[in-house]
Amino acid sequence: MATVIPPPSKRQKREVLERSKIQQDVTSTTITGSIRARFVDSEGKELAETIEIPLADATERNVSSLLNTLLQRDREDFTPYRFRIQIPNSNTVIDSYPTPAEFLEVLRKHGVENPFETTLSLTAEPQSVFKVQAATRMAHRIPGHGQPILTAQFSPKTGAILATGSGDSTARIWNTESGTPKYTLQHSGWVLVCSFDPTGAYLATGSMDKMVRLFDPDTGKQIGKPFTGHSKWITSIAWQPFHLWQGDGARLASASKDATIRIYITSGVTHHVLSGHKSAVTMVRWGGLDHIYSASQDRQIKVWNASDGTLRHSLNAHAHWVNHIALSTDSVLKTAFYDHTKVVPSSMEEKKAKAKARFEKAATHNGKIVERLVSASDDCTATASWDNSIKIFDKDGKFCATLRGHVAPVFQVAFSADSRLLVSCE
């Protein structure tokens, strides 16, 4: 009986597919010559020795594979890279990596007369790897609320805990792994906003009853008395970044329809009242540099010193309500010392140090720590507005640009975790 050859394994199939992709990247064997390249990281630190790369093989995918090989990584651990080309003796940077056929033309266009004898610096930017699975079924359908759900947020501690607020005057804490409700938190009005603190130890809610409440997510019990002071309903809540916490405890800022922002200590004491907006405050954010950003229906964005409540800047450019603002550091500020390693420091000092280090890494640009609010290269604020646009301001409140394209009011903007991408929705 003849021996039946077993079919190739998944790993063998994957390797064959990768080899075929690399072969497809080689655009033409008629492309001659080579370039000399040195690989550096975003801070200018050299990653590998200068190497000569044949132009016919100089696709971005092939160069990424080459760098991984030079760094002696196993194929299973390869990191995809995006490359930017630094023109020698110039501040010019080519952000869009050219194809092998375009390489020489692009270099000469930027003043490189003899590309074959010039050493190019390739800034290697590691890209995130996402494994996407098809959503073929609903994970859970968890009934409980009697009216529409108005707000929802996951705990920074674990994705198994979810908080929601509803028009039925309750907030609920859910276990997403089992698909079951844990606690029902009673209010006397619609729950419009819920927000976990960066440690996951507190859940703050704001409602139509003009009050902010604190709850313990582990027990579902209310902590202390409701925070009062607002004369109209709560529209937004922002927690003080963890690395800025002081001895008197965590602080949070609440925005309201009454055109004010109130800063509370978790004991319930009002620390500051920020007044200056002429209409409802729609959104508040607390940045890692201890600045508070507020957006309002008065078409303004205001920047405040959180420490003393003084106004730093008023940003004016929108023609209608400002509905939403986002910081590029939102992701690291909301998760503090929690990250993909799942290693939680034991002491408070170590937790603060890790949270601060994560923020500084996310906020560092050209060696300086800045609150990057629109892109990795600018210190800006992106806002969503009823005038169908997104506005960009610099750190001093000077108007920079308008991002157009929407044909209806823009209700929300958000950044990717690495702050490189901005998404907006109507």
Coordinates of C-alpha atoms in Angstrom, one line a residue, residues 25-340:
D25 CA 7.1 42.7 -3.2
V26 CA 10.1 42.5 -5.5
T27 CA 8.8 44.8 -8.1
S28 CA 11.3 44.1 -10.9
T29 CA 14.7 42.5 -11.4
T30 CA 15.6 45.3 -13.8
I31 CA 15.9 47.8 -10.9
T32 CA 19.7 48.0 -10.2
G33 CA 21.9 49.5 -7.6
S34 CA 21.7 49.6 -3.9
I35 CA 21.3 52.0 -1.0
R36 CA 23.2 52.3 2.3
A37 CA 20.9 52.5 5.3
R38 CA 21.3 52.9 9.1
F39 CA 18.3 52.0 11.3
V40 CA 17.5 54.4 14.2
D41 CA 14.5 54.6 16.6
S42 CA 12.3 57.6 17.1
E43 CA 14.8 59.1 19.6
G44 CA 17.7 58.7 17.1
K45 CA 19.3 55.8 18.8
E46 CA 21.0 53.4 16.4
L47 CA 19.3 50.0 16.2
A48 CA 21.7 48.2 13.8
E49 CA 24.9 48.7 11.9
T50 CA 24.8 50.4 8.5
I51 CA 23.8 47.9 5.8
E52 CA 23.6 47.9 2.0
I53 CA 20.2 47.0 0.6
P54 CA 19.6 46.2 -3.1
L55 CA 17.0 48.6 -4.5
A56 CA 15.0 45.8 -6.1
D57 CA 14.5 44.4 -2.6
A58 CA 13.9 47.7 -0.8
T59 CA 10.2 47.4 -0.2
E60 CA 9.0 48.5 3.2
R61 CA 7.9 44.9 4.1
N62 CA 11.3 43.5 3.1
V63 CA 13.2 46.2 5.0
S64 CA 11.1 45.5 8.0
S65 CA 11.9 41.8 7.7
L66 CA 15.6 42.7 7.4
L67 CA 15.6 44.8 10.5
N68 CA 14.0 42.0 12.5
T69 CA 16.7 39.6 11.3
L70 CA 19.4 42.1 12.2
L71 CA 17.9 42.3 15.7
Q72 CA 18.1 38.5 15.8
R73 CA 14.3 38.0 16.4
D74 CA 12.6 34.7 15.8
R75 CA 10.1 34.8 12.9
E76 CA 7.3 34.3 15.4
D77 CA 8.4 37.4 17.2
F78 CA 8.8 39.7 14.2
T79 CA 7.6 43.2 14.7
P80 CA 6.2 45.1 11.7
Y81 CA 7.8 48.5 11.1
R82 CA 7.0 51.7 9.3
F83 CA 9.9 53.7 8.1
R84 CA 10.6 57.4 7.7
I85 CA 13.6 58.5 5.7
Q86 CA 15.8 61.3 7.1
I87 CA 17.5 63.3 4.3
P88 CA 21.2 63.8 5.2
N89 CA 22.3 67.3 6.2
S90 CA 18.7 68.5 6.3
N91 CA 15.7 68.6 8.5
T92 CA 13.6 67.1 5.8
V93 CA 11.8 63.8 6.6
I94 CA 10.1 61.6 4.0
D95 CA 7.1 60.2 5.8
S96 CA 5.7 58.1 3.0
Y97 CA 8.1 55.2 2.2
P98 CA 8.5 55.0 -1.6
T99 CA 8.4 51.9 -3.8
P100 CA 11.7 50.5 -5.2
A101 CA 10.8 52.0 -8.6
E102 CA 10.3 55.4 -7.1
F103 CA 13.1 55.4 -4.6
L104 CA 15.8 57.1 -6.6
E105 CA 13.5 59.7 -8.0
V106 CA 12.1 60.6 -4.6
L107 CA 15.6 61.0 -3.1
R108 CA 16.9 63.2 -6.0
K109 CA 13.7 65.3 -5.7
H110 CA 14.7 66.0 -2.1
G111 CA 18.3 67.0 -3.0
V112 CA 20.2 63.7 -2.7
E113 CA 22.3 63.9 -5.9
N114 CA 24.1 60.6 -5.5
P115 CA 21.8 58.2 -3.7
F116 CA 24.2 55.2 -4.2
E117 CA 26.9 56.9 -2.1
T118 CA 24.7 58.4 0.5
T119 CA 23.9 56.8 3.9
L120 CA 20.3 57.2 4.7
S121 CA 18.9 57.2 8.2
L122 CA 15.7 55.1 8.4
T123 CA 13.6 55.9 11.5
A124 CA 11.9 52.6 12.4
E125 CA 8.5 53.0 14.1
P126 CA 7.1 49.7 15.4
Q127 CA 3.5 49.0 14.5
S128 CA 0.9 47.3 16.7
V129 CA -0.1 43.8 15.8
F130 CA -3.8 43.0 15.9
K131 CA -5.2 39.6 15.5
V132 CA -8.8 40.1 14.3
Q133 CA -11.3 37.3 14.5
A134 CA -14.6 37.4 12.7
A135 CA -17.5 38.4 14.9
T136 CA -19.8 35.4 14.1
R137 CA -22.0 35.6 17.2
M138 CA -23.0 37.8 20.1
A139 CA -20.9 37.1 23.3
H140 CA -23.7 38.0 25.7
R141 CA -27.0 39.8 25.8
I142 CA -27.4 41.0 29.3
P143 CA -30.9 42.3 30.1
G144 CA -31.6 44.5 33.2
H145 CA -32.1 48.1 32.4
G146 CA -35.7 49.2 31.9
Q147 CA -34.9 52.3 29.7
P148 CA -32.2 53.2 27.1
I149 CA -28.6 52.9 28.2
L150 CA -27.0 56.3 28.0
T151 CA -23.4 55.7 29.1
A152 CA -21.0 52.7 29.5
Q153 CA -17.4 52.2 30.6
F154 CA -15.1 49.3 31.3
S155 CA -13.0 49.1 34.4
P156 CA -9.3 49.8 33.8
K157 CA -8.5 46.9 36.1
T158 CA -10.2 44.2 34.1
G159 CA -12.3 44.0 31.0
A160 CA -14.6 41.6 32.9
I161 CA -16.2 44.6 34.7
L162 CA -18.5 47.0 32.9
A163 CA -20.6 49.9 34.2
T164 CA -23.6 51.3 32.5
G165 CA -26.0 54.2 33.2
S166 CA -29.6 54.3 32.0
G167 CA -32.7 56.4 31.7
D168 CA -34.3 54.1 34.3
S169 CA -32.5 56.1 37.0
T170 CA -30.0 53.3 37.8
A171 CA -26.4 52.5 37.1
R172 CA -25.4 48.8 36.9
I173 CA -22.2 46.9 37.2
W174 CA -21.9 43.8 35.1
N175 CA -19.7 40.8 34.8
T176 CA -19.0 40.5 31.1
E177 CA -17.4 37.0 31.4
S178 CA -20.4 35.4 32.8
G179 CA -22.9 37.8 31.2
T180 CA -24.6 38.5 34.5
P181 CA -25.4 41.7 36.4
K182 CA -23.5 42.3 39.7
Y183 CA -25.0 45.4 41.3
T184 CA -27.8 47.9 40.7
L185 CA -26.9 51.5 41.8
Q186 CA -30.0 53.6 42.5
H187 CA -30.3 57.2 41.5
S188 CA -33.1 59.8 41.5
G189 CA -32.7 60.8 37.9
W190 CA -31.3 59.6 34.5
V191 CA -27.7 58.4 34.8
L192 CA -25.9 60.4 32.1
V193 CA -22.3 59.5 32.8
C194 CA -20.3 56.9 34.6
S195 CA -16.5 56.9 35.0
F196 CA -14.0 54.6 36.7
D197 CA -11.0 56.1 38.4
P198 CA -7.6 55.1 37.0
T199 CA -7.1 52.4 39.7
G200 CA -10.6 50.9 39.3
A201 CA -11.3 51.4 43.0
Y202 CA -14.0 54.0 42.4
L203 CA -16.9 54.4 40.1
A204 CA -18.3 57.9 39.7
T205 CA -21.7 58.6 38.3
G206 CA -23.5 61.8 37.3
S207 CA -27.2 62.2 36.7
M208 CA -30.1 64.4 35.9
D209 CA -30.5 64.9 39.7
K210 CA -27.6 67.4 39.6
M211 CA -25.4 65.2 41.8
V212 CA -22.2 63.1 41.5
R213 CA -22.0 59.8 43.4
L214 CA -19.1 57.5 44.3
F215 CA -19.5 53.7 44.5
D216 CA -17.3 50.8 45.4
P217 CA -17.3 48.5 42.3
D218 CA -16.4 45.5 44.4
T219 CA -19.4 45.8 46.7
G220 CA -21.8 48.1 44.8
K221 CA -22.2 50.3 47.9
Q222 CA -22.2 54.1 47.8
I223 CA -19.2 55.8 49.3
G224 CA -20.2 58.8 51.4
K225 CA -22.9 61.3 50.5
P226 CA -23.6 62.5 47.0
F227 CA -21.5 65.5 45.8
T228 CA -23.7 68.5 45.4
G229 CA -23.2 72.1 44.1
H230 CA -24.3 72.0 40.5
S231 CA -27.6 73.6 39.7
K232 CA -28.3 71.6 36.6
W233 CA -27.6 68.0 35.4
I234 CA -24.1 66.5 35.1
T235 CA -22.8 66.1 31.5
S236 CA -19.2 64.8 32.0
I237 CA -16.8 63.5 34.6
A238 CA -13.0 63.3 34.5
W239 CA -10.6 61.8 37.0
Q240 CA -7.3 63.3 38.0
P241 CA -4.5 61.3 36.5
F242 CA -3.1 58.8 39.0
H243 CA 0.5 60.1 38.9
L244 CA -0.8 63.5 40.1
W245 CA -2.6 62.1 43.2
Q246 CA -1.7 63.8 46.4
G247 CA -2.0 62.9 50.1
D248 CA -5.6 64.1 50.5
G249 CA -6.8 61.5 48.0
A250 CA -8.0 61.4 44.4
R251 CA -9.9 64.2 42.8
L252 CA -12.4 64.4 40.0
A253 CA -13.9 67.1 37.9
S254 CA -17.6 67.3 36.9
A255 CA -19.1 69.4 34.1
S256 CA -22.7 70.5 34.1
K257 CA -25.4 72.1 32.1
D258 CA -25.1 75.0 34.5
A259 CA -21.9 76.2 32.6
T260 CA -19.5 75.3 35.5
I261 CA -16.9 72.7 36.3
R262 CA -16.5 71.6 39.9
I263 CA -13.4 69.8 41.2
Y264 CA -14.1 67.5 44.2
I265 CA -11.9 65.5 46.5
T266 CA -13.2 62.0 47.0
S267 CA -14.2 63.0 50.5
G268 CA -16.9 65.2 48.9
V269 CA -15.2 68.5 49.6
T270 CA -15.4 71.0 46.7
H271 CA -11.8 72.0 45.9
H272 CA -12.5 74.6 43.1
V273 CA -15.3 75.8 41.0
L274 CA -14.3 76.8 37.4
S275 CA -16.7 79.4 35.9
G276 CA -16.2 81.3 32.7
H277 CA -18.3 79.4 30.2
K278 CA -21.5 81.1 29.0
S279 CA -23.4 78.0 28.2
A280 CA -23.6 74.3 29.1
V281 CA -20.2 72.5 29.5
T282 CA -20.5 69.4 27.3
M283 CA -17.2 67.7 28.0
V284 CA -14.3 67.8 30.5
R285 CA -10.8 66.2 30.3
W286 CA -8.0 66.1 32.9
G287 CA -4.6 66.0 31.3
G288 CA -1.4 64.5 32.5
L289 CA 0.3 67.9 32.8
D290 CA -2.4 68.9 35.4
H291 CA -4.4 71.0 33.0
I292 CA -8.2 70.7 32.7
Y293 CA -9.8 71.0 29.3
S294 CA -13.5 71.9 29.0
A295 CA -15.8 72.2 25.9
S296 CA -19.0 74.1 25.9
Q297 CA -22.0 75.1 23.9
D298 CA -20.7 78.6 24.0
R299 CA -18.4 77.5 21.1
Q300 CA -15.3 77.7 23.3
I301 CA -12.7 75.3 24.7
K302 CA -11.0 76.5 27.9
V303 CA -7.8 75.3 29.4
W304 CA -7.5 75.6 33.2
N305 CA -4.8 75.1 35.8
A306 CA -6.1 72.2 37.9
S307 CA -4.0 73.2 40.9
D308 CA -5.5 76.6 41.5
G309 CA -8.5 76.8 39.1
T310 CA -7.1 79.7 37.0
L311 CA -7.8 80.0 33.3
R312 CA -4.9 79.5 31.0
H313 CA -6.4 79.8 27.5
S314 CA -9.7 80.2 25.7
L315 CA -9.8 78.6 22.3
N316 CA -12.2 80.3 19.9
A317 CA -12.7 79.0 16.3
H318 CA -16.0 77.0 16.1
A319 CA -19.1 78.4 14.6
H320 CA -21.4 76.3 16.8
W321 CA -21.5 74.1 19.9
V322 CA -18.4 72.1 20.8
N323 CA -19.6 68.6 21.6
H324 CA -16.5 66.6 22.4
I325 CA -12.8 66.8 23.0
A326 CA -10.1 64.1 23.2
L327 CA -6.5 63.9 24.4
S328 CA -3.9 61.7 22.7
T329 CA -2.9 60.5 26.2
D330 CA -6.5 59.4 27.2
S331 CA -5.6 55.7 27.0
V332 CA -2.6 55.8 29.3
L333 CA -4.3 58.2 31.7
K334 CA -7.4 56.1 32.1
T335 CA -5.4 52.9 32.8
A336 CA -2.5 54.3 34.9
F337 CA -0.2 51.5 36.0
Y338 CA -2.2 48.7 34.2
D339 CA -0.8 47.6 30.9
H340 CA -0.4 44.5 28.7

